[in-house]
Amino acid sequence: MNSRRNFIKKSAIVGAGISVVPNLTYGFSSKKDKLKVGLIGVGLRGTNHLTNLLQRDDIIVTAICDIDPARIKIAEKHISDKKHPKAQVFGKDDFDYKNLLALKEIDAIIIATPWLWHTRMAVDAMKAGKYTGVEVSAANTMEECWDLVNTHEETSSHLMILENVNYRRDILAVLNMVKQNVFGEMIHFRCGYQHDLRFVTLNDGKSAYGKGVEFGEKGISESAWRTQHSVLRNADVYPTHGAGPIAVMCDVNRGNRFVSMTSHATKSRGMHNYIVENGGKDHPNVKVNFKMGDIITSTIETAKGETIIVTHDVHLPRPYSLGFRVQGTKGLWEVDGNRIYIEGQSKKAHAWDEADEWLKKYDHPLWKKYGEHALGAGHGGMDWFVMNSFIESAKENIAPPMDAYDAAAWSAITPLSELSIENNGEPQDFPDFTRGNWIKRKPYNWMKDTY
Ligand SMILES: NC(=O)c1ccc[n+]([C@@H]2O[C@H](COP(=O)([O-])OP(=O)(O)OC[C@H]3O[C@@H](n4cnc5c(N)ncnc54)[C@H](O)[C@@H]3O)[C@@H](O)[C@H]2O)c1
């Protein structure tokens, strides 16, 4: 497979910025030599990946797997609408994905299933020799974090955590500013997942974002599986949209690392109140005890002496924000308020500049080149970039920008926050998933304009 992949040479995308052309053309000499991709889980997220894949002419969706026949039907329609060849179908039971993984011709796998399946499927995919992409968060427990790292090392198969926020336009512009030392030496960061998910984690079982207060067996899409985590765990169960971008800004696992963390949880009110207000005080779910605090706040210390505050806030009414703040010895960016202050460079001393001018000045080369095309792809364009990066890395079978060590370190926030909360905020040490190699590992070149 490696020699075949070498033949699938990566080359520059022809015709950058060609948003008027529906399908991007990739620099392949032969139509036969395409990356063969299998998708496990074609729910809402998997279908989004599928539609991005189907825009490309350097891939074949060889197989799809989902236990829900309705989702398979939707995926098949997308494939035939785009006039791609029919994909083999799997999903007769929970473990049919293993039969998909047994297909020798598949090069790369994308996993977009409920969280409790991620590590198991990623481990099996790496063992089957596939270039593996896994949705966020990658792991639920510390044991699973180690499973990802150990399997990557034992098999030499690559694992990429598909963290799309790392490709958000403002994030990449701010990363550019960090790399160019605009903020000086990095000191402090804030980030998190602050998203009122009550209309997703509770629904009517008919439509994913419908009204209703059902979950579990009576729910549909994320309410069928995600809500159970809020019932059973008092932890930050979704840390990577915030921690991923910040980890890259401070070179975690490549010259720096997460060292320890303390976490605290508030009381839990949001889900209960929503059920009473929308389902009535006699609805059976009124009796459900949600263990997860409405706001979980964790503070991470890094080896280089920075702190990172990570917030999980999904049960209360609020507008969406990942709450980023990136601060160094010379100034800072705050996403809320869209503002930047750089000492000696901002228009006035002790006063904010609007961030727009700065973000435009430091726009990332990737966004300059492909932004127009990417914007049509969902989630403000970042979904196109993360999939492009996965496919291009897989075509060359090289280490991805966000690898098994990153997947483990970022996902470890979940079990460590749970332990810290259970022990009244006691500090918890991060394992060194790189086994000392973080000292000499070089940062990935995030500033190139290819992927
Ligand atoms: N990066 C992002 O911005 C983003 C956005 C949404 C979701 N996600 C992540 O994507 C993943 C999927 O989320 P979603 O919203 O698509 O959920 P979903 O419930 O819509 O889709 C999950 C799919 O997995 C299928 N499935 C479950 N068990 C399976 C098994 N054993 N074998 C095969 N298929 C199985 C389900 O039938 C379902 O179709 C989650 O990890 C979620 O956190 C990420």
mmCIF file with all atom_site columns, N, CA and C in Angstrom, residues 306-336:
data_model
loop_
_atom_site.group_PDB
_atom_site.id
_atom_site.type_symbol
_atom_site.label_atom_id
_atom_site.label_alt_id
_atom_site.label_comp_id
_atom_site.label_asym_id
_atom_site.label_entity_id
_atom_site.label_seq_id
_atom_site.pdbx_PDB_ins_code
_atom_site.Cartn_x
_atom_site.Cartn_y
_atom_site.Cartn_z
_atom_site.occupancy
_atom_site.B_iso_or_equiv
_atom_site.pdbx_formal_charge
_atom_site.auth_seq_id
_atom_site.auth_comp_id
_atom_site.auth_asym_id
_atom_site.auth_atom_id
_atom_site.pdbx_PDB_model_num
ATOM 1  N N  . GLU A 1 306 ? 2.972   28.576 30.801 1.00 0.00 ? 306 GLU A N  1
ATOM 2  C CA . GLU A 1 306 ? 1.720   29.249 30.440 1.00 0.00 ? 306 GLU A CA 1
ATOM 3  C C  . GLU A 1 306 ? 0.563   28.615 31.218 1.00 0.00 ? 306 GLU A C  1
ATOM 4  N N  . THR A 1 307 ? -0.546  29.354 31.336 1.00 0.00 ? 307 THR A N  1
ATOM 5  C CA . THR A 1 307 ? -1.782  28.745 31.827 1.00 0.00 ? 307 THR A CA 1
ATOM 6  C C  . THR A 1 307 ? -2.841  28.833 30.728 1.00 0.00 ? 307 THR A C  1
ATOM 7  N N  . ILE A 1 308 ? -3.748  27.827 30.752 1.00 0.00 ? 308 ILE A N  1
ATOM 8  C CA . ILE A 1 308 ? -4.844  27.766 29.768 1.00 0.00 ? 308 ILE A CA 1
ATOM 9  C C  . ILE A 1 308 ? -6.128  27.473 30.531 1.00 0.00 ? 308 ILE A C  1
ATOM 10 N N  . ILE A 1 309 ? -7.082  28.383 30.456 1.00 0.00 ? 309 ILE A N  1
ATOM 11 C CA . ILE A 1 309 ? -8.386  28.132 31.090 1.00 0.00 ? 309 ILE A CA 1
ATOM 12 C C  . ILE A 1 309 ? -9.335  27.573 30.027 1.00 0.00 ? 309 ILE A C  1
ATOM 13 N N  . VAL A 1 310 ? -9.872  26.383 30.295 1.00 0.00 ? 310 VAL A N  1
ATOM 14 C CA . VAL A 1 310 ? -10.761 25.711 29.336 1.00 0.00 ? 310 VAL A CA 1
ATOM 15 C C  . VAL A 1 310 ? -12.158 25.625 29.965 1.00 0.00 ? 310 VAL A C  1
ATOM 16 N N  . THR A 1 311 ? -13.169 26.097 29.246 1.00 0.00 ? 311 THR A N  1
ATOM 17 C CA . THR A 1 311 ? -14.538 26.105 29.790 1.00 0.00 ? 311 THR A CA 1
ATOM 18 C C  . THR A 1 311 ? -15.441 25.172 28.985 1.00 0.00 ? 311 THR A C  1
ATOM 19 N N  . HIS A 1 312 ? -16.286 24.406 29.675 1.00 0.00 ? 312 HIS A N  1
ATOM 20 C CA . HIS A 1 312 ? -17.320 23.599 29.022 1.00 0.00 ? 312 HIS A CA 1
ATOM 21 C C  . HIS A 1 312 ? -18.670 24.136 29.496 1.00 0.00 ? 312 HIS A C  1
ATOM 22 N N  . ASP A 1 313 ? -19.478 24.639 28.579 1.00 0.00 ? 313 ASP A N  1
ATOM 23 C CA . ASP A 1 313 ? -20.701 25.364 28.946 1.00 0.00 ? 313 ASP A CA 1
ATOM 24 C C  . ASP A 1 313 ? -21.739 25.085 27.861 1.00 0.00 ? 313 ASP A C  1
ATOM 25 N N  . VAL A 1 314 ? -22.540 24.011 28.044 1.00 0.00 ? 314 VAL A N  1
ATOM 26 C CA . VAL A 1 314 ? -23.470 23.602 26.966 1.00 0.00 ? 314 VAL A CA 1
ATOM 27 C C  . VAL A 1 314 ? -24.916 23.450 27.434 1.00 0.00 ? 314 VAL A C  1
ATOM 28 N N  . HIS A 1 315 ? -25.204 23.765 28.701 1.00 0.00 ? 315 HIS A N  1
ATOM 29 C CA . HIS A 1 315 ? -26.537 23.488 29.253 1.00 0.00 ? 315 HIS A CA 1
ATOM 30 C C  . HIS A 1 315 ? -27.336 24.744 29.580 1.00 0.00 ? 315 HIS A C  1
ATOM 31 N N  . LEU A 1 316 ? -26.763 25.911 29.313 1.00 0.00 ? 316 LEU A N  1
ATOM 32 C CA . LEU A 1 316 ? -27.429 27.163 29.687 1.00 0.00 ? 316 LEU A CA 1
ATOM 33 C C  . LEU A 1 316 ? -27.669 28.019 28.451 1.00 0.00 ? 316 LEU A C  1
ATOM 34 N N  . PRO A 1 317 ? -28.707 28.903 28.522 1.00 0.00 ? 317 PRO A N  1
ATOM 35 C CA . PRO A 1 317 ? -28.927 29.791 27.369 1.00 0.00 ? 317 PRO A CA 1
ATOM 36 C C  . PRO A 1 317 ? -27.740 30.734 27.209 1.00 0.00 ? 317 PRO A C  1
ATOM 37 N N  . ARG A 1 318 ? -27.225 30.802 25.988 1.00 0.00 ? 318 ARG A N  1
ATOM 38 C CA . ARG A 1 318 ? -26.124 31.730 25.698 1.00 0.00 ? 318 ARG A CA 1
ATOM 39 C C  . ARG A 1 318 ? -25.835 31.713 24.190 1.00 0.00 ? 318 ARG A C  1
ATOM 40 N N  . PRO A 1 319 ? -25.361 32.819 23.629 1.00 0.00 ? 319 PRO A N  1
ATOM 41 C CA . PRO A 1 319 ? -24.894 32.787 22.239 1.00 0.00 ? 319 PRO A CA 1
ATOM 42 C C  . PRO A 1 319 ? -23.601 31.981 22.161 1.00 0.00 ? 319 PRO A C  1
ATOM 43 N N  . TYR A 1 320 ? -23.352 31.406 20.988 1.00 0.00 ? 320 TYR A N  1
ATOM 44 C CA . TYR A 1 320 ? -22.165 30.558 20.778 1.00 0.00 ? 320 TYR A CA 1
ATOM 45 C C  . TYR A 1 320 ? -20.876 31.376 20.870 1.00 0.00 ? 320 TYR A C  1
ATOM 46 N N  . SER A 1 321 ? -19.889 30.833 21.577 1.00 0.00 ? 321 SER A N  1
ATOM 47 C CA . SER A 1 321 ? -18.537 31.404 21.526 1.00 0.00 ? 321 SER A CA 1
ATOM 48 C C  . SER A 1 321 ? -17.563 30.391 22.080 1.00 0.00 ? 321 SER A C  1
ATOM 49 N N  . LEU A 1 322 ? -16.417 30.242 21.420 1.00 0.00 ? 322 LEU A N  1
ATOM 50 C CA . LEU A 1 322 ? -15.388 29.359 21.974 1.00 0.00 ? 322 LEU A CA 1
ATOM 51 C C  . LEU A 1 322 ? -14.488 30.133 22.943 1.00 0.00 ? 322 LEU A C  1
ATOM 52 N N  . GLY A 1 323 ? -14.784 31.416 23.126 1.00 0.00 ? 323 GLY A N  1
ATOM 53 C CA . GLY A 1 323 ? -14.177 32.195 24.219 1.00 0.00 ? 323 GLY A CA 1
ATOM 54 C C  . GLY A 1 323 ? -12.668 32.352 24.164 1.00 0.00 ? 323 GLY A C  1
ATOM 55 N N  . PHE A 1 324 ? -12.091 32.389 22.973 1.00 0.00 ? 324 PHE A N  1
ATOM 56 C CA . PHE A 1 324 ? -10.627 32.423 22.898 1.00 0.00 ? 324 PHE A CA 1
ATOM 57 C C  . PHE A 1 324 ? -10.032 33.723 23.439 1.00 0.00 ? 324 PHE A C  1
ATOM 58 N N  . ARG A 1 325 ? -8.917  33.596 24.138 1.00 0.00 ? 325 ARG A N  1
ATOM 59 C CA . ARG A 1 325 ? -8.048  34.717 24.503 1.00 0.00 ? 325 ARG A CA 1
ATOM 60 C C  . ARG A 1 325 ? -6.617  34.221 24.383 1.00 0.00 ? 325 ARG A C  1
ATOM 61 N N  . VAL A 1 326 ? -5.799  34.967 23.699 1.00 0.00 ? 326 VAL A N  1
ATOM 62 C CA . VAL A 1 326 ? -4.416  34.568 23.446 1.00 0.00 ? 326 VAL A CA 1
ATOM 63 C C  . VAL A 1 326 ? -3.547  35.735 23.886 1.00 0.00 ? 326 VAL A C  1
ATOM 64 N N  . GLN A 1 327 ? -2.730  35.531 24.911 1.00 0.00 ? 327 GLN A N  1
ATOM 65 C CA . GLN A 1 327 ? -2.056  36.670 25.549 1.00 0.00 ? 327 GLN A CA 1
ATOM 66 C C  . GLN A 1 327 ? -0.570  36.415 25.738 1.00 0.00 ? 327 GLN A C  1
ATOM 67 N N  . GLY A 1 328 ? 0.220   37.410 25.362 1.00 0.00 ? 328 GLY A N  1
ATOM 68 C CA . GLY A 1 328 ? 1.668   37.304 25.555 1.00 0.00 ? 328 GLY A CA 1
ATOM 69 C C  . GLY A 1 328 ? 2.222   38.533 26.238 1.00 0.00 ? 328 GLY A C  1
ATOM 70 N N  . THR A 1 329 ? 3.550   38.670 26.234 1.00 0.00 ? 329 THR A N  1
ATOM 71 C CA . THR A 1 329 ? 4.190   39.780 26.951 1.00 0.00 ? 329 THR A CA 1
ATOM 72 C C  . THR A 1 329 ? 3.945   41.124 26.259 1.00 0.00 ? 329 THR A C  1
ATOM 73 N N  . LYS A 1 330 ? 3.511   41.100 24.978 1.00 0.00 ? 330 LYS A N  1
ATOM 74 C CA . LYS A 1 330 ? 3.311   42.382 24.272 1.00 0.00 ? 330 LYS A CA 1
ATOM 75 C C  . LYS A 1 330 ? 1.849   42.735 24.038 1.00 0.00 ? 330 LYS A C  1
ATOM 76 N N  . GLY A 1 331 ? 0.934   41.790 24.221 1.00 0.00 ? 331 GLY A N  1
ATOM 77 C CA . GLY A 1 331 ? -0.467  42.118 23.963 1.00 0.00 ? 331 GLY A CA 1
ATOM 78 C C  . GLY A 1 331 ? -1.330  40.879 23.869 1.00 0.00 ? 331 GLY A C  1
ATOM 79 N N  . LEU A 1 332 ? -2.574  41.085 23.434 1.00 0.00 ? 332 LEU A N  1
ATOM 80 C CA . LEU A 1 332 ? -3.525  39.964 23.448 1.00 0.00 ? 332 LEU A CA 1
ATOM 81 C C  . LEU A 1 332 ? -4.629  40.131 22.408 1.00 0.00 ? 332 LEU A C  1
ATOM 82 N N  . TRP A 1 333 ? -5.243  38.977 22.072 1.00 0.00 ? 333 TRP A N  1
ATOM 83 C CA . TRP A 1 333 ? -6.453  38.918 21.233 1.00 0.00 ? 333 TRP A CA 1
ATOM 84 C C  . TRP A 1 333 ? -7.564  38.318 22.074 1.00 0.00 ? 333 TRP A C  1
ATOM 85 N N  . GLU A 1 334 ? -8.756  38.891 21.989 1.00 0.00 ? 334 GLU A N  1
ATOM 86 C CA . GLU A 1 334 ? -9.938  38.276 22.600 1.00 0.00 ? 334 GLU A CA 1
ATOM 87 C C  . GLU A 1 334 ? -11.009 38.150 21.538 1.00 0.00 ? 334 GLU A C  1
ATOM 88 N N  . VAL A 1 335 ? -11.527 36.915 21.375 1.00 0.00 ? 335 VAL A N  1
ATOM 89 C CA . VAL A 1 335 ? -12.543 36.702 20.344 1.00 0.00 ? 335 VAL A CA 1
ATOM 90 C C  . VAL A 1 335 ? -13.851 37.394 20.717 1.00 0.00 ? 335 VAL A C  1
ATOM 91 N N  . ASP A 1 336 ? -14.218 37.348 21.997 1.00 0.00 ? 336 ASP A N  1
ATOM 92 C CA . ASP A 1 336 ? -15.439 38.043 22.437 1.00 0.00 ? 336 ASP A CA 1
ATOM 93 C C  . ASP A 1 336 ? -15.130 39.539 22.473 1.00 0.00 ? 336 ASP A C  1
#
